Amino acid sequence: MLPDDVTGEELDLDARAELRSLPKDLALRVARHLVMAGRLAEEEPETAYLHAKAARRLASRVGLVREAAGFAAYHAGEWSEALAELRAARRLSSAEDAYLPIMADCERGLGRPERALDLVKAPEAKKLDQAGHIELRIVESGARRDLGQYEAAVVTLQIPELRDRRLRPWSARLLYAYADALAEAQRESEAAEWFARASAADRDGETDAAERYAELEGLEIVDTEDDESAGTLEPGQDRQAESAGEASAPLAEDDEDDEDDEDDEDDEDDEDDEDDEDDEDEVIGGEAETEDEADAGDEAQAEVVAAEPRPEPEPQDESGGVPEASVPAEPSDPTAIAFMAAPAEPETAPETPSGAAEEPVRDVPAPEVPEAPAVFLEPQAADEPDEEGPPSG
């Protein structure tokens, strides 16, 4: 039965053009069978081969149909049918060289490696493109192993494409075939290395390179997705889970120790911040106390100044002048300059002629003595007496 969602329009333009030689309804049925054969080739190769055989019964004279039947038989492991269909496709189409790698591999499947090597050396092999040439090399290496030529099988795959650093469509298959040849030649260490490379290149999971690598290294691959979906562990995996838990326990303890260290560091940082804040408070408090002490000192100084007695006015002699004691002393530094007020000359009473009667002294108020102007005096030595002095009375 053909599903309703398959219309036949899924084929490419070249394939549909080749089916135009058939009636429209027949071409539509053939196209739908070919679409199903291609869709199920990898997952259900037997069912895919059934659809291909149905298309061949409807249109056995179309090269595209015989080619599809040969590929479907090859994936289903039907080596003889695949070889017969591909030979027929070569006669009905112009692509005589396109099927050489598959036909040589079918000869290997039938247990005829010598015929496979004959196809490898056929003149049509020179017309293959790079991908076809690499596929033919892989088949040749397998045929050499079938004949017991293990080292020759390894050398057959030592081509420049094996060392290509860029990922190509054939990279996974080529690396896997080379690793398989090394394993057959009892070179396990090298085989494990190349199986690892093949596994890295096989992004679509076409090969079992990962399983082969694990087998050579003595490892066990656990499918975590199936375990999670099932929700239970199968017998024998409990110990693995415990071992994994034990292995992760030191890591968890290390993480806790790291968290404790981080907490201790945070506590130390907080204590340092609190100490800094206390120091700032002490500094601020000390500044406040200093200001208070300064204010108290100013008030005490003001009280002392207020309590000091005011200087009394200097006494004047009877003549109204300033006594010598009031004259400031010369500076101790002989080179210093001192400003002194010149002494006022006392007024002398006019002399009376001899024999004349002295007039009685009357209380006459003392005249106001004008302030003497400032006189600039040069400094003198301390041991020399003053040349100038107040006039004698």
PDB file of N, CA and C in Angstrom, residues 262-322:
ATOM      1  N   GLU A 262      35.306  30.808  50.083  1.00  0.00           N
ATOM      2  CA  GLU A 262      34.744  32.077  49.623  1.00  0.00           C
ATOM      3  C   GLU A 262      33.986  32.770  50.755  1.00  0.00           C
ATOM      4  N   ASP A 263      33.226  31.971  51.573  1.00  0.00           N
ATOM      5  CA  ASP A 263      32.501  32.574  52.697  1.00  0.00           C
ATOM      6  C   ASP A 263      33.467  33.173  53.708  1.00  0.00           C
ATOM      7  N   ASP A 264      34.596  32.443  53.999  1.00  0.00           N
ATOM      8  CA  ASP A 264      35.586  32.994  54.932  1.00  0.00           C
ATOM      9  C   ASP A 264      36.170  34.285  54.407  1.00  0.00           C
ATOM     10  N   GLU A 265      36.464  34.289  53.110  1.00  0.00           N
ATOM     11  CA  GLU A 265      37.013  35.519  52.537  1.00  0.00           C
ATOM     12  C   GLU A 265      36.003  36.651  52.623  1.00  0.00           C
ATOM     13  N   ASP A 266      34.699  36.328  52.388  1.00  0.00           N
ATOM     14  CA  ASP A 266      33.685  37.376  52.497  1.00  0.00           C
ATOM     15  C   ASP A 266      33.593  37.882  53.931  1.00  0.00           C
ATOM     16  N   ASP A 267      33.666  36.927  54.931  1.00  0.00           N
ATOM     17  CA  ASP A 267      33.616  37.362  56.327  1.00  0.00           C
ATOM     18  C   ASP A 267      34.805  38.244  56.672  1.00  0.00           C
ATOM     19  N   GLU A 268      35.994  37.841  56.193  1.00  0.00           N
ATOM     20  CA  GLU A 268      37.176  38.674  56.471  1.00  0.00           C
ATOM     21  C   GLU A 268      37.036  40.049  55.845  1.00  0.00           C
ATOM     22  N   ASP A 269      36.479  40.070  54.620  1.00  0.00           N
ATOM     23  CA  ASP A 269      36.284  41.368  53.972  1.00  0.00           C
ATOM     24  C   ASP A 269      35.307  42.209  54.765  1.00  0.00           C
ATOM     25  N   ASP A 270      34.208  41.558  55.292  1.00  0.00           N
ATOM     26  CA  ASP A 270      33.242  42.317  56.078  1.00  0.00           C
ATOM     27  C   ASP A 270      33.888  42.846  57.359  1.00  0.00           C
ATOM     28  N   GLU A 271      34.717  41.986  58.032  1.00  0.00           N
ATOM     29  CA  GLU A 271      35.390  42.444  59.243  1.00  0.00           C
ATOM     30  C   GLU A 271      36.341  43.599  58.943  1.00  0.00           C
ATOM     31  N   ASP A 272      37.058  43.497  57.833  1.00  0.00           N
ATOM     32  CA  ASP A 272      37.956  44.597  57.454  1.00  0.00           C
ATOM     33  C   ASP A 272      37.178  45.869  57.210  1.00  0.00           C
ATOM     34  N   ASP A 273      35.996  45.715  56.547  1.00  0.00           N
ATOM     35  CA  ASP A 273      35.184  46.909  56.298  1.00  0.00           C
ATOM     36  C   ASP A 273      34.702  47.502  57.619  1.00  0.00           C
ATOM     37  N   GLU A 274      34.281  46.622  58.581  1.00  0.00           N
ATOM     38  CA  GLU A 274      33.835  47.139  59.874  1.00  0.00           C
ATOM     39  C   GLU A 274      34.974  47.823  60.623  1.00  0.00           C
ATOM     40  N   ASP A 275      36.195  47.218  60.556  1.00  0.00           N
ATOM     41  CA  ASP A 275      37.349  47.855  61.204  1.00  0.00           C
ATOM     42  C   ASP A 275      37.634  49.202  60.583  1.00  0.00           C
ATOM     43  N   ASP A 276      37.530  49.270  59.253  1.00  0.00           N
ATOM     44  CA  ASP A 276      37.766  50.553  58.585  1.00  0.00           C
ATOM     45  C   ASP A 276      36.731  51.572  59.025  1.00  0.00           C
ATOM     46  N   GLU A 277      35.443  51.111  59.134  1.00  0.00           N
ATOM     47  CA  GLU A 277      34.416  52.053  59.576  1.00  0.00           C
ATOM     48  C   GLU A 277      34.670  52.506  61.011  1.00  0.00           C
ATOM     49  N   ASP A 278      35.123  51.560  61.907  1.00  0.00           N
ATOM     50  CA  ASP A 278      35.428  51.963  63.280  1.00  0.00           C
ATOM     51  C   ASP A 278      36.570  52.960  63.312  1.00  0.00           C
ATOM     52  N   ASP A 279      37.594  52.683  62.475  1.00  0.00           N
ATOM     53  CA  ASP A 279      38.713  53.637  62.430  1.00  0.00           C
ATOM     54  C   ASP A 279      38.249  54.992  61.960  1.00  0.00           C
ATOM     55  N   GLU A 280      37.348  54.997  60.956  1.00  0.00           N
ATOM     56  CA  GLU A 280      36.846  56.288  60.490  1.00  0.00           C
ATOM     57  C   GLU A 280      36.071  56.988  61.586  1.00  0.00           C
ATOM     58  N   ASP A 281      35.250  56.182  62.353  1.00  0.00           N
ATOM     59  CA  ASP A 281      34.494  56.804  63.456  1.00  0.00           C
ATOM     60  C   ASP A 281      35.436  57.368  64.511  1.00  0.00           C
ATOM     61  N   GLU A 282      36.535  56.602  64.804  1.00  0.00           N
ATOM     62  CA  GLU A 282      37.485  57.109  65.793  1.00  0.00           C
ATOM     63  C   GLU A 282      38.144  58.388  65.309  1.00  0.00           C
ATOM     64  N   VAL A 283      38.500  58.393  64.011  1.00  0.00           N
ATOM     65  CA  VAL A 283      39.140  59.597  63.475  1.00  0.00           C
ATOM     66  C   VAL A 283      38.197  60.770  63.528  1.00  0.00           C
ATOM     67  N   ILE A 284      36.906  60.496  63.127  1.00  0.00           N
ATOM     68  CA  ILE A 284      35.930  61.586  63.161  1.00  0.00           C
ATOM     69  C   ILE A 284      35.701  62.051  64.590  1.00  0.00           C
ATOM     70  N   GLY A 285      35.616  61.037  65.545  1.00  0.00           N
ATOM     71  CA  GLY A 285      35.427  61.411  66.952  1.00  0.00           C
ATOM     72  C   GLY A 285      36.602  62.189  67.491  1.00  0.00           C
ATOM     73  N   GLY A 286      37.840  61.763  67.065  1.00  0.00           N
ATOM     74  CA  GLY A 286      39.029  62.489  67.517  1.00  0.00           C
ATOM     75  C   GLY A 286      39.048  63.906  66.995  1.00  0.00           C
ATOM     76  N   GLU A 287      38.613  64.048  65.702  1.00  0.00           N
ATOM     77  CA  GLU A 287      38.563  65.408  65.166  1.00  0.00           C
ATOM     78  C   GLU A 287      37.548  66.243  65.920  1.00  0.00           C
ATOM     79  N   ALA A 288      36.406  65.598  66.272  1.00  0.00           N
ATOM     80  CA  ALA A 288      35.394  66.361  67.019  1.00  0.00           C
ATOM     81  C   ALA A 288      35.927  66.755  68.386  1.00  0.00           C
ATOM     82  N   GLU A 289      36.626  65.788  69.054  1.00  0.00           N
ATOM     83  CA  GLU A 289      37.189  66.117  70.359  1.00  0.00           C
ATOM     84  C   GLU A 289      38.235  67.211  70.232  1.00  0.00           C
ATOM     85  N   THR A 290      39.037  67.148  69.157  1.00  0.00           N
ATOM     86  CA  THR A 290      40.052  68.188  68.965  1.00  0.00           C
ATOM     87  C   THR A 290      39.404  69.542  68.784  1.00  0.00           C
ATOM     88  N   GLU A 291      38.288  69.561  68.003  1.00  0.00           N
ATOM     89  CA  GLU A 291      37.594  70.841  67.823  1.00  0.00           C
ATOM     90  C   GLU A 291      37.036  71.332  69.158  1.00  0.00           C
ATOM     91  N   ASP A 292      36.458  70.385  69.957  1.00  0.00           N
ATOM     92  CA  ASP A 292      35.923  70.813  71.265  1.00  0.00           C
ATOM     93  C   ASP A 292      37.033  71.331  72.156  1.00  0.00           C
ATOM     94  N   GLU A 293      38.187  70.616  72.148  1.00  0.00           N
ATOM     95  CA  GLU A 293      39.302  71.095  72.966  1.00  0.00           C
ATOM     96  C   GLU A 293      39.794  72.457  72.496  1.00  0.00           C
ATOM     97  N   ALA A 294      39.792  72.627  71.148  1.00  0.00           N
ATOM     98  CA  ALA A 294      40.231  73.927  70.640  1.00  0.00           C
ATOM     99  C   ALA A 294      39.278  75.021  71.097  1.00  0.00           C
ATOM    100  N   ASP A 295      37.941  74.738  71.050  1.00  0.00           N
ATOM    101  CA  ASP A 295      36.966  75.742  71.497  1.00  0.00           C
ATOM    102  C   ASP A 295      37.141  76.019  72.990  1.00  0.00           C
ATOM    103  N   ALA A 296      37.373  74.933  73.771  1.00  0.00           N
ATOM    104  CA  ALA A 296      37.556  75.143  75.210  1.00  0.00           C
ATOM    105  C   ALA A 296      38.814  75.949  75.481  1.00  0.00           C
ATOM    106  N   GLY A 297      39.879  75.688  74.688  1.00  0.00           N
ATOM    107  CA  GLY A 297      41.110  76.456  74.872  1.00  0.00           C
ATOM    108  C   GLY A 297      40.920  77.913  74.544  1.00  0.00           C
ATOM    109  N   ASP A 298      40.120  78.174  73.476  1.00  0.00           N
ATOM    110  CA  ASP A 298      39.864  79.583  73.127  1.00  0.00           C
ATOM    111  C   ASP A 298      39.112  80.274  74.251  1.00  0.00           C
ATOM    112  N   GLU A 299      38.109  79.563  74.835  1.00  0.00           N
ATOM    113  CA  GLU A 299      37.355  80.183  75.929  1.00  0.00           C
ATOM    114  C   GLU A 299      38.254  80.426  77.146  1.00  0.00           C
ATOM    115  N   ALA A 300      39.130  79.450  77.453  1.00  0.00           N
ATOM    116  CA  ALA A 300      40.021  79.637  78.607  1.00  0.00           C
ATOM    117  C   ALA A 300      40.975  80.796  78.366  1.00  0.00           C
ATOM    118  N   GLN A 301      41.446  80.896  77.100  1.00  0.00           N
ATOM    119  CA  GLN A 301      42.379  82.011  76.808  1.00  0.00           C
ATOM    120  C   GLN A 301      41.668  83.339  76.943  1.00  0.00           C
ATOM    121  N   ALA A 302      40.376  83.349  76.515  1.00  0.00           N
ATOM    122  CA  ALA A 302      39.625  84.602  76.659  1.00  0.00           C
ATOM    123  C   ALA A 302      39.449  84.941  78.130  1.00  0.00           C
ATOM    124  N   GLU A 303      39.194  83.937  78.981  1.00  0.00           N
ATOM    125  CA  GLU A 303      39.061  84.212  80.408  1.00  0.00           C
ATOM    126  C   GLU A 303      40.367  84.714  80.994  1.00  0.00           C
ATOM    127  N   VAL A 304      41.491  84.130  80.567  1.00  0.00           N
ATOM    128  CA  VAL A 304      42.787  84.586  81.082  1.00  0.00           C
ATOM    129  C   VAL A 304      43.062  86.011  80.678  1.00  0.00           C
ATOM    130  N   VAL A 305      42.726  86.319  79.415  1.00  0.00           N
ATOM    131  CA  VAL A 305      42.946  87.700  78.953  1.00  0.00           C
ATOM    132  C   VAL A 305      42.080  88.657  79.737  1.00  0.00           C
ATOM    133  N   ALA A 306      40.842  88.235  80.006  1.00  0.00           N
ATOM    134  CA  ALA A 306      39.960  89.126  80.767  1.00  0.00           C
ATOM    135  C   ALA A 306      40.434  89.298  82.198  1.00  0.00           C
ATOM    136  N   ALA A 307      41.069  88.234  82.743  1.00  0.00           N
ATOM    137  CA  ALA A 307      41.502  88.318  84.126  1.00  0.00           C
ATOM    138  C   ALA A 307      42.799  89.086  84.301  1.00  0.00           C
ATOM    139  N   GLU A 308      43.558  89.251  83.232  1.00  0.00           N
ATOM    140  CA  GLU A 308      44.829  89.980  83.374  1.00  0.00           C
ATOM    141  C   GLU A 308      44.561  91.459  83.675  1.00  0.00           C
ATOM    142  N   PRO A 309      45.359  92.085  84.594  1.00  0.00           N
ATOM    143  CA  PRO A 309      45.158  93.524  84.905  1.00  0.00           C
ATOM    144  C   PRO A 309      45.581  94.387  83.744  1.00  0.00           C
ATOM    145  N   ARG A 310      44.827  95.466  83.573  1.00  0.00           N
ATOM    146  CA  ARG A 310      45.156  96.397  82.517  1.00  0.00           C
ATOM    147  C   ARG A 310      46.378  97.225  82.933  1.00  0.00           C
ATOM    148  N   PRO A 311      47.246  97.525  81.994  1.00  0.00           N
ATOM    149  CA  PRO A 311      48.442  98.332  82.338  1.00  0.00           C
ATOM    150  C   PRO A 311      48.036  99.748  82.739  1.00  0.00           C
ATOM    151  N   GLU A 312      48.636 100.224  83.838  1.00  0.00           N
ATOM    152  CA  GLU A 312      48.373 101.588  84.302  1.00  0.00           C
ATOM    153  C   GLU A 312      49.118 102.580  83.457  1.00  0.00           C
ATOM    154  N   PRO A 313      48.598 103.770  83.322  1.00  0.00           N
ATOM    155  CA  PRO A 313      49.309 104.795  82.530  1.00  0.00           C
ATOM    156  C   PRO A 313      50.632 105.154  83.177  1.00  0.00           C
ATOM    157  N   GLU A 314      51.565 105.417  82.318  1.00  0.00           N
ATOM    158  CA  GLU A 314      52.906 105.741  82.790  1.00  0.00           C
ATOM    159  C   GLU A 314      52.890 107.061  83.543  1.00  0.00           C
ATOM    160  N   PRO A 315      53.584 107.113  84.673  1.00  0.00           N
ATOM    161  CA  PRO A 315      53.620 108.392  85.444  1.00  0.00           C
ATOM    162  C   PRO A 315      54.467 109.430  84.735  1.00  0.00           C
ATOM    163  N   GLN A 316      54.107 110.669  84.898  1.00  0.00           N
ATOM    164  CA  GLN A 316      54.857 111.787  84.346  1.00  0.00           C
ATOM    165  C   GLN A 316      55.550 112.541  85.477  1.00  0.00           C
ATOM    166  N   ASP A 317      56.670 113.089  85.143  1.00  0.00           N
ATOM    167  CA  ASP A 317      57.365 113.903  86.165  1.00  0.00           C
ATOM    168  C   ASP A 317      56.692 115.240  86.280  1.00  0.00           C
ATOM    169  N   GLU A 318      57.230 116.046  87.156  1.00  0.00           N
ATOM    170  CA  GLU A 318      56.610 117.350  87.435  1.00  0.00           C
ATOM    171  C   GLU A 318      56.672 118.259  86.250  1.00  0.00           C
ATOM    172  N   SER A 319      57.699 118.081  85.429  1.00  0.00           N
ATOM    173  CA  SER A 319      57.816 118.975  84.287  1.00  0.00           C
ATOM    174  C   SER A 319      56.927 118.566  83.141  1.00  0.00           C
ATOM    175  N   GLY A 320      56.284 117.496  83.276  1.00  0.00           N
ATOM    176  CA  GLY A 320      55.363 117.067  82.215  1.00  0.00           C
ATOM    177  C   GLY A 320      55.996 116.142  81.213  1.00  0.00           C
ATOM    178  N   GLY A 321      57.264 115.797  81.393  1.00  0.00           N
ATOM    179  CA  GLY A 321      57.932 114.908  80.450  1.00  0.00           C
ATOM    180  C   GLY A 321      57.792 113.461  80.866  1.00  0.00           C
ATOM    181  N   VAL A 322      58.378 112.655  80.075  1.00  0.00           N
ATOM    182  CA  VAL A 322      58.344 111.221  80.334  1.00  0.00           C
ATOM    183  C   VAL A 322      59.628 110.846  81.014  1.00  0.00           C
TER     184      VAL A 322
END
